[in-house]
Amino acid sequence: MNNIQLRTVLFFALLVFSAGYAQNFQGMAVYESKTALPKFDVPKGMNITPEMQKQIQEGMSKALEKTFVLNFNRTESVYEEEQKLDAPGQNSPFRMMANFGGTSGVLYKNIKDQKLLIQREFFGKDFLINDSLPRLKWVMGGESKKIGNYTCYKATVIVPTNKADFRDMRPKEEKEAEKEKDTLTSAPATNFMDMIEMPKEKTITAWYTPDIPVSQGPENYWGLPGLILEVSDGTTIMLCSKVVLNPKDKAEIKAPHKGKEVTQAEYDDIVVKKVEEMRQMYQMGGGRMPFRSN
């Protein structure tokens, strides 16, 4: 029996052994999320100075630096952003754009019922995304490392990108952008949205610890024999900075219920249509960027 098989067997053995204890077990994990946005070259004809480009890049990167709290028990978890009252620019355009990234709201996972519920506000409207947990076909690795006091093991999975999550956007390769420009018009591209693309899939690298035998993790990641303490897709990294097991003051873990009920696919379509609407407004405005420094 290899190390991976042994860890899996021990995980399920521990679950059986602690069945009576499981009802009262609860934990809390804090995650720091950062996104390194790729640098975009400003196409000729766009009304953006190098200073404005730097401001936009820095503003978006800062807005994507967030802290999240995951409260979990053996079968359920609630994941939401930690609100900081003294944080500047809460209502800035950068913050609004960052919330397109799929990280705002309350995310509830139920492993037993295979249920995913996400309560989210989008442009003043409340939505309740009601869907099943994504099926993640993890590939277990033999590598290990320490995160805090916990020994963690590596696992990877390839997942489709989310067309409504702007953390997945990438600059189009120069040849592809030129090809589309020649096909559509002889004029230089002036639309930022024409300069980006969404890859069809991405590779997720996770580090989990069997020392905390719950199949939970940040965002909608789950399905490993231990709590996921780090997740990275090459652009965004979510790293656990604190773990508290059986805290004295236990948080209430319950499913959200507020908002118009939609599936994940329906919600993504709503976001994409809104982005297209904003793109058209941008073109009608002569390509002027609405961003200002805070």
XYZ file of C-alpha atoms in Angstrom:
294
model
C 0.000 0.000 0.000
C 1.505 3.335 -1.067
C 1.447 6.557 0.961
C -1.545 8.015 -0.871
C -3.664 4.890 -0.304
C -2.576 4.760 3.336
C -3.601 8.378 3.939
C -7.011 7.735 2.387
C -7.594 4.614 4.496
C -6.542 6.414 7.667
C -8.847 9.318 6.820
C -11.946 7.113 6.557
C -10.910 5.088 9.612
C -10.684 8.294 11.607
C -14.134 9.339 10.424
C -15.610 6.068 11.662
C -13.716 6.261 14.949
C -14.891 9.798 15.623
C -18.532 9.340 14.572
C -19.858 10.090 18.038
C -17.596 13.089 18.372
C -18.478 14.489 14.950
C -21.753 16.086 15.945
C -20.019 18.611 18.183
C -16.902 19.143 16.095
C -16.466 22.561 14.499
C -13.602 24.622 13.177
C -12.709 27.985 11.703
C -10.072 28.780 9.075
C -8.980 32.200 7.801
C -7.763 32.556 4.210
C -5.870 35.419 2.584
C -6.657 35.719 -1.118
C -4.476 37.535 -3.654
C -4.723 37.749 -7.428
C -1.820 38.687 -9.682
C -3.529 40.210 -12.705
C -1.694 39.813 -16.022
C -0.376 42.980 -17.641
C -2.334 44.175 -20.645
C -0.831 46.219 -23.451
C -2.991 49.213 -24.281
C -4.111 48.994 -27.923
C -3.699 52.010 -30.160
C -6.732 54.254 -30.173
C -7.741 53.677 -26.550
C -7.922 56.783 -24.392
C -5.683 55.367 -21.644
C -2.368 56.891 -20.616
C 0.409 54.758 -19.081
C -0.374 56.401 -15.731
C -4.050 55.435 -16.018
C -3.098 51.880 -16.964
C -0.854 51.601 -13.897
C -3.611 53.034 -11.702
C -6.172 50.542 -12.999
C -3.776 47.602 -12.590
C -2.837 48.557 -9.026
C -6.425 49.380 -8.057
C -7.778 46.053 -9.281
C -4.970 44.057 -7.650
C -5.556 45.832 -4.320
C -9.310 45.290 -4.534
C -8.702 41.573 -5.051
C -6.712 41.274 -1.813
C -9.339 39.882 0.529
C -9.661 37.931 3.758
C -12.205 35.114 4.038
C -13.439 33.005 6.938
C -14.480 29.370 6.578
C -16.592 27.940 9.415
C -17.008 24.192 9.093
C -18.129 20.984 10.737
C -17.919 17.412 9.416
C -20.482 17.891 6.637
C -21.176 21.620 6.203
C -19.299 24.863 5.769
C -19.953 28.573 5.277
C -17.371 30.715 3.485
C -17.626 34.495 3.375
C -15.482 37.595 3.217
C -14.342 39.161 6.462
C -15.759 42.669 6.523
C -13.296 45.408 7.459
C -15.059 48.601 8.483
C -11.973 50.767 8.154
C -10.991 49.518 4.698
C -10.841 52.432 2.195
C -12.533 52.323 -1.199
C -15.269 49.848 -0.304
C -17.525 51.350 -2.983
C -14.843 52.153 -5.540
C -15.188 51.052 -9.187
C -12.250 48.703 -8.612
C -14.091 47.019 -5.746
C -17.216 46.677 -7.877
C -15.221 45.080 -10.687
C -13.442 42.790 -8.215
C -16.816 41.461 -7.094
C -17.292 40.169 -10.629
C -14.620 37.684 -9.608
C -16.995 35.301 -7.915
C -15.713 35.813 -4.373
C -18.393 38.019 -2.820
C -21.392 36.848 -0.826
C -21.990 33.785 1.338
C -21.013 30.343 0.054
C -22.497 27.254 1.717
C -21.374 23.673 1.018
C -23.098 20.520 2.250
C -20.937 17.468 1.594
C -23.558 14.983 2.733
C -26.281 16.313 0.429
C -23.839 17.390 -2.321
C -25.386 20.870 -2.166
C -23.930 24.252 -3.083
C -25.728 27.496 -2.180
C -24.295 30.961 -2.848
C -25.999 34.157 -1.712
C -24.714 37.071 -3.764
C -25.605 40.678 -4.537
C -25.021 41.891 -8.068
C -25.743 45.475 -9.120
C -28.278 45.968 -6.339
C -30.098 42.653 -6.842
C -29.915 39.634 -4.530
C -29.404 36.182 -6.031
C -29.364 32.727 -4.482
C -27.347 30.322 -6.599
C -28.727 26.839 -5.945
C -26.683 24.053 -7.506
C -24.878 20.807 -6.807
C -21.261 20.660 -5.681
C -18.796 20.547 -8.579
C -17.336 17.125 -9.280
C -13.595 17.491 -8.797
C -11.434 14.602 -10.006
C -8.399 15.247 -7.863
C -5.051 13.668 -8.750
C -3.222 12.909 -5.525
C 0.486 13.668 -5.389
C 3.263 12.508 -3.127
C 4.716 15.953 -2.387
C 4.315 17.458 1.058
C 5.055 20.739 2.814
C 4.305 22.548 6.041
C 1.644 25.246 6.246
C 1.769 26.611 9.767
C 1.857 23.628 12.099
C 0.185 21.268 9.627
C 1.763 18.799 7.217
C 0.013 19.185 3.872
C -0.060 17.067 0.727
C -0.422 18.149 -2.872
C -3.361 17.408 -5.160
C -4.231 18.798 -8.586
C -7.341 18.968 -10.746
C -8.218 20.468 -14.130
C -11.462 22.450 -14.102
C -13.316 24.534 -16.703
C -12.964 28.288 -16.315
C -15.949 30.402 -15.347
C -16.921 32.895 -18.055
C -18.251 35.251 -15.356
C -15.108 35.193 -13.204
C -12.703 37.917 -14.292
C -9.872 36.400 -12.309
C -9.635 33.892 -15.171
C -9.146 36.491 -17.907
C -5.931 36.472 -19.902
C -4.519 38.802 -22.565
C -5.049 37.477 -26.049
C -1.903 36.397 -27.791
C -0.728 39.042 -30.226
C -1.262 36.889 -33.310
C -4.813 36.024 -32.301
C -5.700 39.648 -31.555
C -4.269 40.756 -34.901
C -6.191 38.023 -36.698
C -9.496 39.161 -35.184
C -8.704 42.805 -35.967
C -8.081 41.978 -39.630
C -11.264 39.917 -39.782
C -13.574 42.496 -38.214
C -12.145 45.835 -39.293
C -9.036 47.471 -40.597
C -9.128 50.023 -37.773
C -7.031 49.457 -34.630
C -8.779 47.778 -31.693
C -10.152 50.275 -29.176
C -12.168 47.946 -26.931
C -10.497 46.456 -23.876
C -12.857 43.473 -23.969
C -11.564 42.603 -27.440
C -8.071 42.232 -25.993
C -8.881 39.534 -23.441
C -9.913 35.911 -23.587
C -11.025 33.182 -21.213
C -9.109 29.895 -21.440
C -11.364 26.856 -21.565
C -9.777 25.264 -18.491
C -7.211 25.783 -15.777
C -5.147 23.634 -13.421
C -5.841 23.919 -9.703
C -3.156 23.002 -7.183
C -4.334 22.336 -3.633
C -2.536 21.488 -0.399
C -4.601 19.623 2.202
C -3.898 18.282 5.684
C -5.196 14.898 6.915
C -4.594 16.273 10.433
C -7.978 17.993 10.051
C -10.125 15.208 8.551
C -12.897 17.232 6.920
C -13.517 17.326 3.170
C -13.776 21.115 3.025
C -11.853 24.084 1.651
C -12.128 27.696 0.470
C -14.671 28.782 -2.169
C -16.244 25.728 -3.838
C -13.199 23.462 -3.415
C -13.750 20.208 -1.544
C -13.380 16.433 -1.897
C -9.917 15.788 -0.434
C -9.134 13.650 2.640
C -8.410 16.662 4.808
C -8.989 20.399 5.073
C -7.559 22.346 2.118
C -5.178 25.000 3.448
C -3.929 26.401 0.142
C -5.353 26.679 -3.375
C -3.700 28.207 -6.443
C -4.594 28.418 -10.126
C -1.418 30.217 -11.171
C -3.042 33.649 -10.864
C -5.087 33.577 -7.656
C -3.797 32.043 -4.444
C -5.822 31.416 -1.279
C -3.624 30.650 1.707
C -4.824 29.739 5.188
C -3.312 32.012 7.835
C -5.162 30.729 10.915
C -7.005 27.601 12.074
C -9.062 27.255 15.251
C -10.564 23.867 16.110
C -13.559 23.658 18.418
C -13.641 27.405 19.175
C -15.271 28.474 22.410
C -17.748 30.650 20.539
C -19.086 28.501 17.731
C -20.423 30.217 14.615
C -23.813 29.287 13.220
C -23.436 27.185 10.093
C -26.614 27.374 8.050
C -27.663 27.631 4.436
C -28.394 31.136 3.056
C -31.898 31.803 1.779
C -32.031 35.398 0.518
C -32.373 36.309 -3.161
C -33.823 35.186 -6.463
C -33.057 31.493 -6.964
C -30.953 30.669 -10.026
C -28.493 28.001 -11.115
C -24.795 28.772 -11.491
C -25.147 28.766 -15.288
C -28.087 31.187 -15.142
C -26.193 33.537 -12.845
C -23.126 33.456 -15.101
C -25.301 34.455 -18.068
C -26.684 37.410 -16.090
C -23.149 38.613 -15.302
C -21.930 38.186 -18.872
C -24.914 40.141 -20.247
C -24.222 42.956 -17.768
C -20.588 43.076 -18.838
C -21.664 43.323 -22.469
C -24.017 46.156 -21.531
C -21.160 48.003 -19.814
C -18.918 47.388 -22.816
C -21.438 49.002 -25.139
C -21.827 51.963 -22.781
C -18.049 52.327 -22.769
C -17.947 52.417 -26.577
C -20.756 54.981 -26.715
C -18.814 57.124 -24.247
C -15.899 57.364 -26.635
C -13.682 54.890 -24.807
C -13.240 56.990 -21.675
C -12.379 54.943 -18.624
C -14.577 55.800 -15.591
C -11.905 54.996 -13.006
C -10.494 57.551 -10.621
C -8.042 57.161 -7.781
C -9.472 56.821 -4.272
